[in-house]
Amino acid sequence: MNEMNKILDTYNLVAGGVVTLLAAIFGQYWYLFAIFLLLNLFDYITGYMKARKLKKESSSVGLAGIIKKLGYWIVIATAFLTAFALTALGKDILNIDLSFLALLGWFTLACLLINEVRSILENLVEYGLDVPYVFIEGLAVTERLLNEKTNNTFGNGEEMEEKSDE
């Protein structure tokens, strides 16, 4: 029994350390980034499964997929860093409350989460698995609501186009 306690203590120490590190890096909602990373892995695996079944395996396509995933992480980091910088600029120098810009990072993460799930589902369908329609349709509804909320929060860009035309 003493050996089992040592194993559990070691597991708790490692798991606690990992969670603490993730929370320190990604903040209170670290688990959303962990989910995105897991979805990246699932997408890569299901893409490989599909390619293998269709006999279209290619190391260059696989490498391009990995680079694309890294690009997504750069987009997310850029969105959060931009929001942080502009919020600080507004608060510290311009005396303007730009705290709503924190939503840039969260909307970006949400959109990329949806894209990853869509890609996983597409891979599974092309592999030959039946994906419940309710899952696919629910994802479409979620994407539509997210786009509406984004347009309501940040506008749809038409205002900027009108100003640039003047």
Coordinates of N, CA and C in Angstrom, one line a residue:
M1 N 0.8 -1.2 0.0 CA 0.0 0.0 0.0 C 0.9 1.3 0.0
N2 N 2.0 1.2 0.6 CA 2.9 2.3 0.7 C 3.4 2.7 -0.7
E3 N 3.7 1.7 -1.5 CA 4.1 1.9 -2.9 C 3.0 2.6 -3.7
M4 N 1.8 2.2 -3.5 CA 0.7 2.8 -4.2 C 0.6 4.3 -3.8
N5 N 0.7 4.6 -2.6 CA 0.7 6.0 -2.1 C 1.8 6.9 -2.8
K6 N 3.0 6.3 -2.9 CA 4.1 7.0 -3.6 C 3.7 7.3 -5.1
I7 N 3.1 6.3 -5.7 CA 2.7 6.5 -7.1 C 1.6 7.6 -7.2
L8 N 0.6 7.5 -6.3 CA -0.4 8.6 -6.3 C 0.1 10.0 -6.0
D9 N 1.0 10.0 -5.0 CA 1.7 11.3 -4.7 C 2.5 11.9 -5.9
T10 N 3.2 11.0 -6.5 CA 4.0 11.4 -7.7 C 3.0 11.9 -8.8
Y11 N 2.0 11.2 -9.1 CA 1.0 11.6 -10.1 C 0.4 12.9 -9.7
N12 N 0.0 13.1 -8.5 CA -0.6 14.4 -8.0 C 0.4 15.5 -8.1
L13 N 1.6 15.3 -7.8 CA 2.6 16.3 -7.9 C 2.8 16.7 -9.4
V14 N 3.0 15.7 -10.3 CA 3.2 16.0 -11.7 C 1.9 16.7 -12.3
A15 N 0.8 16.2 -12.0 CA -0.5 16.7 -12.6 C -0.7 18.2 -12.0
G16 N -0.5 18.4 -10.8 CA -0.6 19.7 -10.2 C 0.4 20.7 -10.8
G17 N 1.6 20.2 -11.0 CA 2.6 21.0 -11.6 C 2.3 21.4 -13.0
V18 N 1.8 20.5 -13.8 CA 1.4 20.8 -15.2 C 0.2 21.8 -15.2
V19 N -0.8 21.6 -14.4 CA -1.9 22.5 -14.3 C -1.5 23.9 -13.9
T20 N -0.6 24.0 -12.9 CA -0.1 25.2 -12.4 C 0.7 26.0 -13.5
L21 N 1.5 25.2 -14.2 CA 2.3 25.8 -15.3 C 1.4 26.3 -16.4
L22 N 0.4 25.5 -16.8 CA -0.6 25.9 -17.8 C -1.4 27.2 -17.4
A23 N -1.8 27.2 -16.1 CA -2.5 28.3 -15.6 C -1.6 29.6 -15.6
A24 N -0.3 29.4 -15.2 CA 0.6 30.5 -15.2 C 0.8 31.1 -16.6
I25 N 0.9 30.2 -17.6 CA 1.1 30.7 -19.0 C -0.2 31.2 -19.6
F26 N -1.3 30.4 -19.5 CA -2.5 30.7 -20.3 C -3.6 31.4 -19.4
G27 N -3.4 31.5 -18.1 CA -4.4 32.2 -17.3 C -5.5 31.2 -16.8
Q28 N -6.5 31.8 -16.3 CA -7.6 31.1 -15.7 C -8.3 30.1 -16.6
Y29 N -8.3 30.4 -17.9 CA -9.0 29.5 -18.8 C -8.0 28.6 -19.6
W30 N -6.9 28.2 -19.0 CA -5.9 27.4 -19.6 C -6.5 26.2 -20.3
Y31 N -7.5 25.6 -19.7 CA -8.1 24.4 -20.3 C -8.6 24.6 -21.7
L32 N -9.0 25.8 -22.0 CA -9.5 26.0 -23.4 C -8.3 25.9 -24.4
F33 N -7.2 26.3 -24.0 CA -6.0 26.2 -24.8 C -5.6 24.7 -24.9
A34 N -5.7 24.0 -23.8 CA -5.4 22.5 -23.8 C -6.4 21.8 -24.7
I35 N -7.6 22.2 -24.7 CA -8.6 21.6 -25.6 C -8.2 21.8 -27.0
F36 N -7.8 23.1 -27.3 CA -7.5 23.4 -28.7 C -6.2 22.6 -29.1
L37 N -5.3 22.4 -28.2 CA -4.1 21.6 -28.5 C -4.5 20.1 -28.8
L38 N -5.4 19.6 -28.0 CA -5.9 18.2 -28.2 C -6.7 18.1 -29.5
L39 N -7.5 19.1 -29.8 CA -8.2 19.1 -31.1 C -7.2 19.2 -32.3
N40 N -6.1 19.9 -32.1 CA -5.0 19.9 -33.2 C -4.5 18.5 -33.4
L41 N -4.3 17.8 -32.3 CA -3.8 16.4 -32.4 C -4.8 15.5 -33.0
F42 N -6.1 15.6 -32.6 CA -7.1 14.8 -33.2 C -7.3 15.1 -34.7
D43 N -7.2 16.3 -35.1 CA -7.3 16.7 -36.5 C -6.1 16.1 -37.3
Y44 N -4.9 16.1 -36.7 CA -3.8 15.5 -37.4 C -3.9 14.0 -37.6
I45 N -4.4 13.4 -36.5 CA -4.6 11.9 -36.5 C -5.7 11.5 -37.5
T46 N -6.8 12.2 -37.5 CA -7.9 11.9 -38.4 C -7.5 12.2 -39.8
G47 N -6.7 13.2 -40.0 CA -6.2 13.5 -41.4 C -5.3 12.4 -41.9
Y48 N -4.5 11.9 -41.0 CA -3.6 10.8 -41.4 C -4.4 9.5 -41.7
M49 N -5.4 9.3 -40.8 CA -6.3 8.1 -41.1 C -6.9 8.2 -42.4
K50 N -7.5 9.4 -42.8 CA -8.1 9.6 -44.1 C -7.1 9.4 -45.2
A51 N -6.0 10.0 -45.1 CA -5.0 9.9 -46.2 C -4.5 8.4 -46.3
R52 N -4.4 7.7 -45.3 CA -3.9 6.3 -45.3 C -5.0 5.5 -46.0
K53 N -6.3 5.7 -45.6 CA -7.4 4.9 -46.2 C -7.5 5.2 -47.7
L54 N -7.3 6.5 -48.1 CA -7.4 6.9 -49.5 C -6.1 6.6 -50.3
K55 N -5.1 6.1 -49.6 CA -3.8 5.9 -50.2 C -3.2 7.1 -50.7
K56 N -3.3 8.2 -50.0 CA -2.8 9.5 -50.4 C -1.8 10.0 -49.3
E57 N -1.1 9.1 -48.6 CA -0.2 9.6 -47.6 C 1.0 10.3 -48.2
S58 N 1.4 11.4 -47.5 CA 2.4 12.3 -48.0 C 3.1 13.0 -46.9
S59 N 4.4 12.8 -46.7 CA 5.1 13.5 -45.6 C 5.1 15.0 -45.8
S60 N 5.1 15.4 -47.0 CA 5.1 16.9 -47.3 C 3.7 17.5 -46.9
V61 N 2.7 16.8 -47.2 CA 1.3 17.2 -46.8 C 1.2 17.2 -45.2
G62 N 1.7 16.1 -44.6 CA 1.7 16.0 -43.1 C 2.5 17.2 -42.5
L63 N 3.7 17.5 -43.1 CA 4.5 18.6 -42.5 C 3.7 19.9 -42.7
A64 N 3.1 20.1 -43.9 CA 2.3 21.3 -44.1 C 1.2 21.4 -43.1
G65 N 0.6 20.3 -42.7 CA -0.5 20.3 -41.7 C 0.1 20.8 -40.3
I66 N 1.3 20.3 -40.0 CA 1.9 20.7 -38.7 C 2.2 22.2 -38.7
I67 N 2.7 22.6 -39.8 CA 3.1 24.1 -39.9 C 1.8 24.9 -39.9
K68 N 0.7 24.4 -40.5 CA -0.6 25.1 -40.4 C -1.0 25.2 -38.9
K69 N -0.9 24.1 -38.2 CA -1.3 24.1 -36.8 C -0.5 25.2 -36.0
L70 N 0.8 25.2 -36.3 CA 1.7 26.2 -35.6 C 1.2 27.6 -36.0
G71 N 0.8 27.8 -37.2 CA 0.3 29.1 -37.6 C -0.9 29.5 -36.9
Y72 N -1.8 28.5 -36.6 CA -3.0 28.8 -35.8 C -2.6 29.4 -34.4
W73 N -1.6 28.7 -33.8 CA -1.1 29.2 -32.5 C -0.5 30.6 -32.6
I74 N 0.1 30.9 -33.7 CA 0.7 32.2 -33.8 C -0.5 33.2 -34.0
V75 N -1.5 32.9 -34.7 CA -2.7 33.8 -34.8 C -3.3 34.0 -33.5
I76 N -3.5 33.0 -32.7 CA -4.1 33.1 -31.3 C -3.2 34.0 -30.5
A77 N -1.9 33.7 -30.5 CA -1.0 34.6 -29.7 C -1.0 36.0 -30.1
T78 N -1.0 36.2 -31.4 CA -1.1 37.6 -32.0 C -2.4 38.3 -31.5
A79 N -3.5 37.6 -31.6 CA -4.8 38.2 -31.2 C -4.7 38.6 -29.7
F80 N -4.2 37.7 -28.9 CA -4.2 38.1 -27.4 C -3.2 39.2 -27.1
L81 N -2.0 39.1 -27.8 CA -1.0 40.1 -27.6 C -1.4 41.5 -28.1
T82 N -2.1 41.5 -29.2 CA -2.6 42.8 -29.8 C -3.6 43.4 -28.8
A83 N -4.5 42.5 -28.3 CA -5.5 43.0 -27.4 C -4.9 43.6 -26.1
F84 N -3.9 42.8 -25.6 CA -3.2 43.3 -24.4 C -2.5 44.6 -24.6
A85 N -1.8 44.7 -25.8 CA -1.0 45.9 -26.0 C -2.0 47.1 -26.2
L86 N -3.0 47.0 -27.0 CA -3.9 48.1 -27.3 C -4.7 48.5 -26.0
T87 N -5.1 47.5 -25.2 CA -5.7 47.8 -23.9 C -4.8 48.6 -23.0
A88 N -3.5 48.2 -22.9 CA -2.6 48.9 -22.1 C -2.3 50.3 -22.7
L89 N -2.2 50.4 -24.0 CA -2.0 51.7 -24.6 C -3.2 52.7 -24.3
G90 N -4.4 52.1 -24.4 CA -5.6 52.9 -24.1 C -5.6 53.4 -22.6
K91 N -5.3 52.5 -21.7 CA -5.3 52.8 -20.3 C -4.2 53.7 -19.9
D92 N -3.0 53.3 -20.3 CA -1.8 54.0 -19.7 C -1.5 55.3 -20.5
I93 N -1.8 55.5 -21.7 CA -1.3 56.6 -22.5 C -2.5 57.4 -23.0
L94 N -3.5 56.8 -23.6 CA -4.6 57.5 -24.3 C -5.7 57.8 -23.4
N95 N -5.8 57.2 -22.2 CA -6.9 57.4 -21.3 C -8.2 57.0 -21.9
I96 N -8.2 55.9 -22.6 CA -9.4 55.3 -23.3 C -9.6 53.9 -22.8
D97 N -10.8 53.5 -22.4 CA -11.1 52.2 -22.0 C -11.2 51.3 -23.2
L98 N -10.2 50.5 -23.5 CA -10.2 49.5 -24.6 C -10.2 48.1 -24.1
S99 N -10.7 47.9 -22.9 CA -10.7 46.6 -22.3 C -11.6 45.5 -23.1
F100 N -12.5 46.0 -23.8 CA -13.4 45.1 -24.6 C -12.5 44.4 -25.7
L101 N -11.3 44.9 -26.0 CA -10.5 44.3 -27.0 C -10.0 42.9 -26.6
A102 N -10.1 42.6 -25.3 CA -9.7 41.3 -24.8 C -10.5 40.2 -25.5
L103 N -11.7 40.6 -26.0 CA -12.5 39.7 -26.7 C -11.9 39.3 -28.1
L104 N -11.0 40.0 -28.6 CA -10.3 39.7 -29.9 C -9.7 38.3 -29.7
G105 N -9.0 38.1 -28.7 CA -8.3 36.8 -28.5 C -9.3 35.6 -28.3
W106 N -10.3 35.9 -27.5 CA -11.3 34.9 -27.2 C -12.2 34.5 -28.5
F107 N -12.6 35.5 -29.2 CA -13.3 35.2 -30.5 C -12.4 34.5 -31.5
T108 N -11.1 34.9 -31.5 CA -10.2 34.2 -32.4 C -10.1 32.7 -32.0
L109 N -9.9 32.5 -30.7 CA -9.8 31.1 -30.2 C -11.1 30.3 -30.5
A110 N -12.2 30.9 -30.3 CA -13.5 30.2 -30.5 C -13.6 29.9 -32.0
C111 N -13.3 30.8 -32.9 CA -13.4 30.5 -34.3 C -12.5 29.4 -34.7
L112 N -11.3 29.4 -34.2 CA -10.3 28.3 -34.6 C -10.7 27.0 -34.0
L113 N -11.3 27.0 -32.8 CA -11.9 25.8 -32.2 C -12.9 25.1 -33.1
I114 N -13.8 26.0 -33.6 CA -14.9 25.5 -34.5 C -14.2 24.9 -35.8
N115 N -13.2 25.6 -36.3 CA -12.6 25.1 -37.5 C -11.9 23.8 -37.3
E116 N -11.3 23.6 -36.2 CA -10.6 22.3 -35.9 C -11.7 21.2 -35.8
V117 N -12.8 21.5 -35.1 CA -13.8 20.4 -35.0 C -14.4 20.1 -36.4
R118 N -14.6 21.1 -37.2 CA -15.1 20.9 -38.5 C -14.2 20.0 -39.3
S119 N -12.9 20.3 -39.2 CA -11.9 19.6 -40.0 C -11.8 18.1 -39.5
I120 N -12.0 17.9 -38.2 CA -12.0 16.5 -37.7 C -13.2 15.8 -38.2
L121 N -14.4 16.4 -38.2 CA -15.6 15.8 -38.7 C -15.5 15.5 -40.2
E122 N -14.9 16.4 -40.9 CA -14.8 16.2 -42.4 C -13.8 15.0 -42.6
N123 N -12.7 14.9 -41.9 CA -11.8 13.8 -42.0 C -12.5 12.5 -41.7
L124 N -13.3 12.5 -40.6 CA -14.0 11.2 -40.2 C -15.0 10.8 -41.2
V125 N -15.8 11.8 -41.8 CA -16.8 11.5 -42.8 C -16.0 10.9 -44.1
E126 N -15.0 11.5 -44.5 CA -14.2 11.0 -45.6 C -13.6 9.7 -45.4
Y127 N -13.3 9.4 -44.1 CA -12.7 8.1 -43.7 C -13.8 7.0 -43.8
G128 N -15.1 7.5 -43.7 CA -16.2 6.5 -43.8 C -17.0 6.4 -42.6
L129 N -16.8 7.2 -41.6 CA -17.6 7.1 -40.4 C -18.8 8.0 -40.5
D130 N -19.9 7.5 -39.9 CA -21.1 8.3 -39.8 C -21.1 9.2 -38.6
V131 N -21.1 10.5 -38.9 CA -21.1 11.5 -37.9 C -22.5 12.0 -37.7
P132 N -23.0 12.0 -36.5 CA -24.4 12.4 -36.3 C -24.7 13.8 -36.9
Y133 N -25.8 13.9 -37.6 CA -26.1 15.2 -38.2 C -26.3 16.3 -37.2
V134 N -26.8 15.9 -36.0 CA -27.0 16.9 -35.0 C -25.7 17.6 -34.6
F135 N -24.6 16.8 -34.6 CA -23.3 17.4 -34.2 C -22.9 18.4 -35.3
I136 N -23.0 18.0 -36.6 CA -22.6 18.9 -37.6 C -23.5 20.2 -37.7
E137 N -24.8 20.0 -37.5 CA -25.7 21.1 -37.5 C -25.5 22.0 -36.3
G138 N -25.3 21.4 -35.2 CA -25.0 22.2 -33.9 C -23.8 23.0 -34.1
L139 N -22.8 22.5 -34.7 CA -21.5 23.3 -35.0 C -21.8 24.4 -35.9
A140 N -22.6 24.2 -36.9 CA -23.0 25.3 -37.8 C -23.8 26.4 -37.1
V141 N -24.7 26.0 -36.2 CA -25.4 27.0 -35.5 C -24.5 27.8 -34.6
T142 N -23.6 27.1 -33.9 CA -22.6 27.8 -33.0 C -21.8 28.8 -33.8
E143 N -21.3 28.3 -35.0 CA -20.5 29.3 -35.8 C -21.3 30.5 -36.2
R144 N -22.6 30.3 -36.6 CA -23.4 31.4 -37.0 C -23.6 32.4 -35.8
L145 N -23.9 31.8 -34.6 CA -24.1 32.7 -33.4 C -22.8 33.4 -33.1
L146 N -21.7 32.8 -33.2 CA -20.4 33.4 -32.9 C -20.1 34.5 -33.9
N147 N -20.4 34.3 -35.2 CA -20.2 35.3 -36.2 C -21.1 36.5 -35.9
E148 N -22.4 36.3 -35.5 CA -23.3 37.4 -35.2 C -22.8 38.2 -34.0
K149 N -22.3 37.5 -33.0 CA -21.8 38.2 -31.8 C -20.5 39.0 -32.2
T150 N -19.7 38.4 -33.0 CA -18.5 39.1 -33.5 C -18.9 40.4 -34.2
N151 N -19.9 40.3 -35.1 CA -20.3 41.5 -35.9 C -21.0 42.5 -34.9
N152 N -21.7 42.1 -33.9 CA -22.3 43.0 -33.0 C -21.3 43.7 -32.1
T153 N -20.2 43.0 -31.8 CA -19.2 43.5 -30.9 C -18.2 44.4 -31.6
F154 N -17.7 43.9 -32.8 CA -16.7 44.7 -33.5 C -17.2 45.3 -34.8
G155 N -18.4 45.0 -35.2 CA -18.9 45.5 -36.5 C -18.4 44.5 -37.6
N156 N -19.0 44.7 -38.8 CA -18.7 43.8 -39.8 C -17.7 44.4 -40.8
G157 N -17.1 45.5 -40.5 CA -16.1 46.1 -41.4 C -16.7 47.1 -42.4
E158 N -18.0 47.1 -42.6 CA -18.6 48.0 -43.5 C -18.3 49.5 -43.2
E159 N -18.3 49.8 -41.9 CA -18.1 51.2 -41.5 C -16.7 51.6 -42.0
M160 N -15.7 50.8 -41.8 CA -14.3 51.1 -42.2 C -14.3 51.3 -43.8
E161 N -15.0 50.4 -44.5 CA -15.0 50.5 -45.9 C -15.6 51.8 -46.4
E162 N -16.7 52.2 -45.7 CA -17.4 53.5 -46.1 C -16.5 54.7 -45.8
K163 N -15.8 54.7 -44.7 CA -14.9 55.8 -44.4 C -13.7 55.8 -45.4
S164 N -13.2 54.7 -45.8 CA -12.1 54.7 -46.8 C -12.6 55.1 -48.2
D165 N -13.8 55.0 -48.5 CA -14.4 55.4 -49.8 C -14.6 56.9 -49.8
E166 N -14.7 57.6 -48.7 CA -15.0 59.0 -48.7 C -13.8 59.8 -49.1

